[in-house]
Amino acid sequence: MIKAKAFAAPSAKAPLAPFSFERRELRDNDVHIEIHYCGVCHSDVHQVRDEWGKGMFPMVPGHEIVGKVTAVGSKVKKFNVGDLAGVGCMVDSCLDCASCKEGLEQFCERGFVGTYNSKEKDGTPTFGGYSTSIVTREEFCLSIPKNLDLAAAAPLLCAGITTYSPLRHWNVTKGQKVGVVGLGGLGHMAVKLANAMGANVAVFTTSPSKVDDAKRLGAHEVIISKDMEQMKAHMGSFDFIIDTVSAPHDYNLYLSMLRRDGNMVLVGLPDTPPTLAAGALIMGRRKLGGSLIGGIQETQEMLDFCAKHGIVSDIEMIPAQKINEAYERMIKSDVKYRFVIDMKSLA
């Protein structure tokens, strides 16, 4: 077995603390990655605190993992020792159902295996990236382009693919008017990616203090969503809106911003059911959809796109020992725009 150090939550009521455990020995198709950096996602907080159902403890969170390959199994073909590699939200799936065969492992009909707070096919629990290393089957490892800043690339494996996938699936192209609801960890990536795709990007935010930053990130316009005069000026004008907000809010207001046949896609996950007015959809033949991360092939496509356009996340680096403080700050939206843990701090 391979010894690893980590930070883990011993229970839903306890702060994260140092934790030692063992990774499995390499199988023929496994890749061993020495983790250099791991991003901190808001979903880590939800799962650690049992806000999405009962978790498996002790829990080592983290699914935005980047580092260096230190060993490979005898049948591994895509990775060599010394390569930069990453692991996102999944470490396995059936690979045999219709979704998996289409490269949509996130919709595996038997359920994908999460990078943490999940169980491998043999029933052993998965531990995530707030740790010194990870062992993962080759099919779920990503190649990290060398020209990307490694630490700032880590959040691409969740925040990046979560926003890239719907932009690609709904065919956002040059000249379209694209709205981004919310300017946080997901929203700031949506702005960068949509801008690189050639869209005219507008950010919807409740915070006037975010106007300058939204424009720095690539937004062409910023709309204060609490100002109804500003909202009315843009009604019926958007081709596509990506809604990244996880707090309860009025979907109907943003649906009214869409032109006829426009699409609005949800990637945020509020904890209360929304009220949806049918007229907001019917009156413009508008469509409301949702999107979940992306498949492995599409995630690699996203990383290569980011390498081509020089896109990474805006990050604040922290040592693992600051993770509990980072969680409290993240809940208050006190980060621009993603915390990343430097795993050297666990040495």
XYZ file of C-alpha atoms in Angstrom:
347
model
C 0.000 0.000 0.000
C 1.059 3.614 -0.591
C 1.137 5.871 2.466
C -0.473 9.305 2.092
C -0.973 12.359 4.269
C -4.105 14.481 4.039
C -6.550 16.821 5.694
C -9.873 15.133 6.419
C -13.176 15.784 8.141
C -13.618 13.166 10.894
C -17.361 13.946 11.005
C -19.879 16.485 9.710
C -19.620 18.436 12.977
C -15.826 18.540 13.200
C -13.240 20.766 11.499
C -10.835 19.245 9.002
C -7.637 17.953 10.585
C -4.454 16.039 9.619
C -5.131 12.454 8.560
C -2.933 9.574 7.398
C -4.153 6.702 5.234
C -3.055 4.321 2.478
C -3.713 4.355 -1.252
C -3.965 1.041 -3.098
C -0.988 -0.489 -4.843
C -0.974 0.170 -8.592
C -3.055 -2.100 -10.773
C -2.119 -2.636 -14.421
C -4.128 0.371 -15.634
C -3.442 2.733 -12.711
C -1.543 6.009 -12.574
C 0.064 7.282 -9.355
C 0.127 11.081 -9.110
C 2.088 13.083 -6.564
C -0.357 15.904 -5.883
C 1.139 19.384 -6.051
C -2.049 21.441 -5.824
C -5.750 20.898 -5.183
C -8.526 23.418 -5.708
C -11.211 24.028 -3.102
C -14.774 23.799 -4.436
C -17.948 24.962 -2.686
C -19.267 21.420 -3.099
C -16.481 20.317 -0.742
C -18.155 22.336 2.015
C -21.597 20.918 1.210
C -20.359 17.333 1.384
C -18.123 17.746 4.434
C -21.063 19.250 6.342
C -23.641 16.674 5.201
C -25.644 19.319 3.354
C -26.146 17.007 0.369
C -27.093 13.910 2.336
C -25.194 11.666 4.702
C -21.495 11.544 3.912
C -18.822 8.887 4.445
C -16.369 9.797 7.182
C -13.517 10.317 7.613
C -13.788 12.352 4.389
C -10.833 13.681 2.402
C -12.356 16.247 0.007
C -10.886 17.625 -3.202
C -11.622 16.995 -6.884
C -9.482 19.645 -8.598
C -6.215 17.740 -8.493
C -2.970 18.406 -10.381
C 0.522 17.046 -9.986
C 3.217 14.829 -11.455
C 3.055 11.169 -12.453
C 5.450 9.141 -10.294
C 4.502 5.583 -11.356
C 2.304 3.812 -13.909
C 0.832 0.326 -14.220
C 2.149 -2.139 -16.782
C -0.714 -1.540 -19.244
C -0.847 2.262 -19.055
C -0.316 3.833 -22.484
C -1.170 7.539 -22.198
C 1.043 8.581 -19.290
C 4.706 8.305 -18.411
C 6.604 9.015 -15.224
C 7.277 12.768 -15.047
C 4.148 13.831 -16.962
C 1.873 16.522 -15.548
C -1.534 15.016 -14.859
C -4.814 15.817 -13.167
C -7.923 14.208 -11.728
C -11.332 15.861 -11.677
C -14.666 14.899 -10.152
C -14.714 11.234 -11.250
C -12.355 8.300 -10.809
C -14.430 5.532 -12.407
C -17.686 4.597 -14.147
C -19.068 1.472 -15.809
C -17.573 2.528 -19.211
C -20.169 0.268 -20.837
C -23.543 2.064 -20.773
C -24.767 4.340 -23.569
C -23.640 7.515 -21.768
C -20.158 6.182 -21.032
C -19.719 4.975 -24.609
C -20.591 8.499 -25.795
C -17.912 9.995 -23.542
C -20.468 11.252 -21.022
C -19.221 9.395 -17.964
C -20.808 12.008 -15.685
C -24.193 10.580 -16.727
C -23.173 6.930 -16.272
C -26.393 4.954 -15.998
C -24.939 2.904 -13.138
C -23.534 5.971 -11.426
C -19.990 7.297 -11.678
C -17.521 6.880 -8.822
C -16.769 10.247 -7.256
C -13.209 11.269 -6.469
C -14.184 11.418 -2.800
C -17.180 10.617 -0.585
C -17.942 7.685 -2.861
C -17.131 3.985 -3.126
C -14.939 2.124 -5.572
C -16.443 -0.896 -7.294
C -14.876 -3.129 -4.624
C -16.627 -1.128 -1.905
C -13.605 0.753 -0.582
C -14.135 4.486 0.061
C -12.594 7.094 -2.198
C -10.398 9.823 -0.736
C -9.842 13.065 -2.612
C -7.159 15.581 -3.365
C -6.488 17.318 -0.051
C -3.683 14.760 0.123
C -0.144 14.079 -0.982
C -0.982 11.541 -3.697
C -3.713 9.709 -5.573
C -3.932 6.436 -7.495
C -6.464 6.490 -10.334
C -7.189 4.371 -13.391
C -5.692 5.807 -16.574
C -9.061 6.449 -18.235
C -9.900 9.089 -15.622
C -6.597 10.969 -15.636
C -6.160 14.190 -17.600
C -3.038 15.510 -19.285
C -2.201 19.034 -18.063
C -0.674 21.224 -20.798
C 2.803 22.413 -19.849
C 2.152 26.069 -20.684
C -0.540 26.429 -18.001
C 0.370 27.594 -14.511
C -0.089 24.337 -12.611
C -1.665 25.767 -9.451
C -4.072 28.003 -11.367
C -4.980 25.110 -13.669
C -6.282 22.973 -10.779
C -9.768 24.595 -10.624
C -10.217 23.990 -14.351
C -10.950 20.362 -13.459
C -14.263 21.381 -11.887
C -15.025 25.092 -12.309
C -13.546 25.064 -15.800
C -15.322 22.016 -17.193
C -18.597 22.860 -15.407
C -18.828 26.085 -17.415
C -17.080 24.960 -20.613
C -19.369 21.971 -21.164
C -22.663 23.901 -21.490
C -21.033 26.623 -23.585
C -19.890 23.943 -26.030
C -23.040 21.800 -25.878
C -25.300 24.766 -26.655
C -22.916 25.903 -29.407
C -21.951 29.342 -28.133
C -20.177 31.046 -31.011
C -18.623 34.321 -32.048
C -20.951 37.313 -31.953
C -23.598 35.780 -29.701
C -24.744 37.673 -26.624
C -24.037 35.547 -23.554
C -25.076 36.312 -19.995
C -23.317 34.995 -16.903
C -25.353 35.065 -13.692
C -23.023 35.410 -10.709
C -19.310 36.203 -10.539
C -17.777 33.595 -8.248
C -15.637 30.515 -8.794
C -17.841 29.258 -11.625
C -18.913 32.629 -12.985
C -15.420 34.014 -13.443
C -14.507 30.942 -15.505
C -17.668 31.294 -17.612
C -16.691 34.873 -18.421
C -13.184 33.911 -19.514
C -14.306 30.941 -21.595
C -17.245 32.647 -23.322
C -15.022 35.604 -24.141
C -12.420 33.285 -25.682
C -15.182 31.716 -27.796
C -15.873 35.141 -29.275
C -19.132 35.894 -27.479
C -20.248 39.308 -26.285
C -20.333 38.646 -22.553
C -22.486 40.394 -19.965
C -22.310 39.613 -16.249
C -25.391 39.796 -14.029
C -24.418 40.608 -10.459
C -26.084 42.019 -7.354
C -22.785 43.678 -6.331
C -21.764 47.021 -7.894
C -18.318 46.405 -6.383
C -17.764 43.597 -8.925
C -18.171 45.764 -12.032
C -14.488 46.536 -12.551
C -13.395 42.972 -11.876
C -15.975 41.543 -14.274
C -14.601 43.764 -17.034
C -11.029 42.805 -16.154
C -11.996 39.159 -16.578
C -13.431 39.795 -20.037
C -17.027 40.968 -19.630
C -18.141 43.553 -22.169
C -21.037 44.704 -19.987
C -22.047 44.384 -16.347
C -25.708 44.490 -15.330
C -26.706 45.113 -11.725
C -29.568 42.669 -11.386
C -31.207 44.601 -8.528
C -31.580 47.624 -10.828
C -34.791 46.964 -12.772
C -34.083 49.760 -15.247
C -30.821 48.078 -16.229
C -32.569 44.717 -16.475
C -35.397 46.076 -18.636
C -32.873 47.559 -21.049
C -31.611 44.045 -21.846
C -34.891 42.126 -21.952
C -35.241 39.709 -24.849
C -31.663 40.214 -26.076
C -29.571 37.230 -24.934
C -28.819 34.152 -27.026
C -27.589 32.171 -24.040
C -27.420 32.578 -20.263
C -25.400 30.415 -17.889
C -26.619 30.654 -14.308
C -23.865 29.823 -11.806
C -25.623 30.895 -8.600
C -26.350 28.318 -5.897
C -28.372 30.635 -3.639
C -32.165 30.799 -4.181
C -33.080 33.434 -6.790
C -35.711 34.216 -9.434
C -35.111 32.198 -12.613
C -38.077 33.877 -14.302
C -36.351 37.245 -14.287
C -33.361 35.875 -16.190
C -35.507 33.842 -18.578
C -37.123 37.121 -19.638
C -33.675 38.316 -20.721
C -33.543 35.643 -23.450
C -34.459 36.334 -27.041
C -36.880 34.030 -28.854
C -35.463 30.481 -28.888
C -32.767 31.439 -26.386
C -31.335 28.989 -23.869
C -30.686 29.355 -20.163
C -28.627 26.667 -18.441
C -28.227 26.031 -14.729
C -24.927 24.905 -13.221
C -25.592 26.255 -9.723
C -27.579 24.081 -7.346
C -29.838 26.017 -4.911
C -31.045 24.051 -1.904
C -34.706 25.060 -2.305
C -36.990 24.323 -5.294
C -37.564 27.357 -7.541
C -40.896 28.792 -8.640
C -41.043 28.656 -12.413
C -43.632 30.606 -14.396
C -44.592 28.737 -17.571
C -45.110 32.025 -19.384
C -41.418 32.856 -19.095
C -40.762 29.862 -21.347
C -43.850 29.842 -23.531
C -43.839 33.484 -24.608
C -40.494 33.223 -26.363
C -40.157 29.501 -26.991
C -37.309 29.740 -24.526
C -35.578 26.719 -23.041
C -34.303 26.051 -19.521
C -31.749 23.295 -19.056
C -29.068 22.019 -16.739
C -25.521 20.735 -17.081
C -23.266 18.526 -14.923
C -19.469 18.874 -15.183
C -18.338 17.097 -18.394
C -16.968 13.801 -19.647
C -13.280 12.931 -19.632
C -12.787 13.579 -23.353
C -14.504 16.949 -23.105
C -12.476 17.839 -20.015
C -9.283 17.200 -21.947
C -10.676 19.323 -24.782
C -11.319 22.104 -22.277
C -7.771 21.925 -20.912
C -6.351 22.118 -24.430
C -8.662 25.068 -25.216
C -7.455 26.845 -22.093
C -3.838 26.181 -23.049
C -4.455 27.644 -26.515
C -6.066 30.788 -25.114
C -3.956 31.194 -21.971
C -6.880 30.687 -19.584
C -6.518 29.657 -15.943
C -8.468 30.428 -12.790
C -7.811 33.421 -10.560
C -6.612 31.828 -7.350
C -5.510 32.441 -3.784
C -2.960 29.888 -2.580
C -3.251 28.516 0.939
C -1.496 25.870 3.035
C -3.597 22.868 4.039
C -3.562 24.108 7.616
C -5.740 27.088 6.577
C -8.533 24.974 5.053
C -11.112 25.535 7.803
C -10.566 29.285 7.616
C -10.844 29.084 3.805
C -14.213 27.323 4.107
C -15.607 30.135 6.261
C -14.281 32.766 3.878
C -15.675 30.909 0.866
C -19.145 30.836 2.426
C -18.884 34.636 2.696
C -17.678 34.888 -0.942
C -14.387 36.243 0.389
C -12.117 34.817 -2.307
C -11.154 35.862 -5.833
C -12.014 33.396 -7.124
C -10.806 29.986 -6.058
C -8.715 28.735 -3.154
C -5.957 26.287 -4.088
C -4.087 24.204 -1.513
C -0.305 23.932 -1.851
C 0.374 20.311 -0.954
C 3.964 21.025 0.009
C 2.386 22.222 3.253
C 1.643 18.569 4.136
C 5.281 17.494 3.895
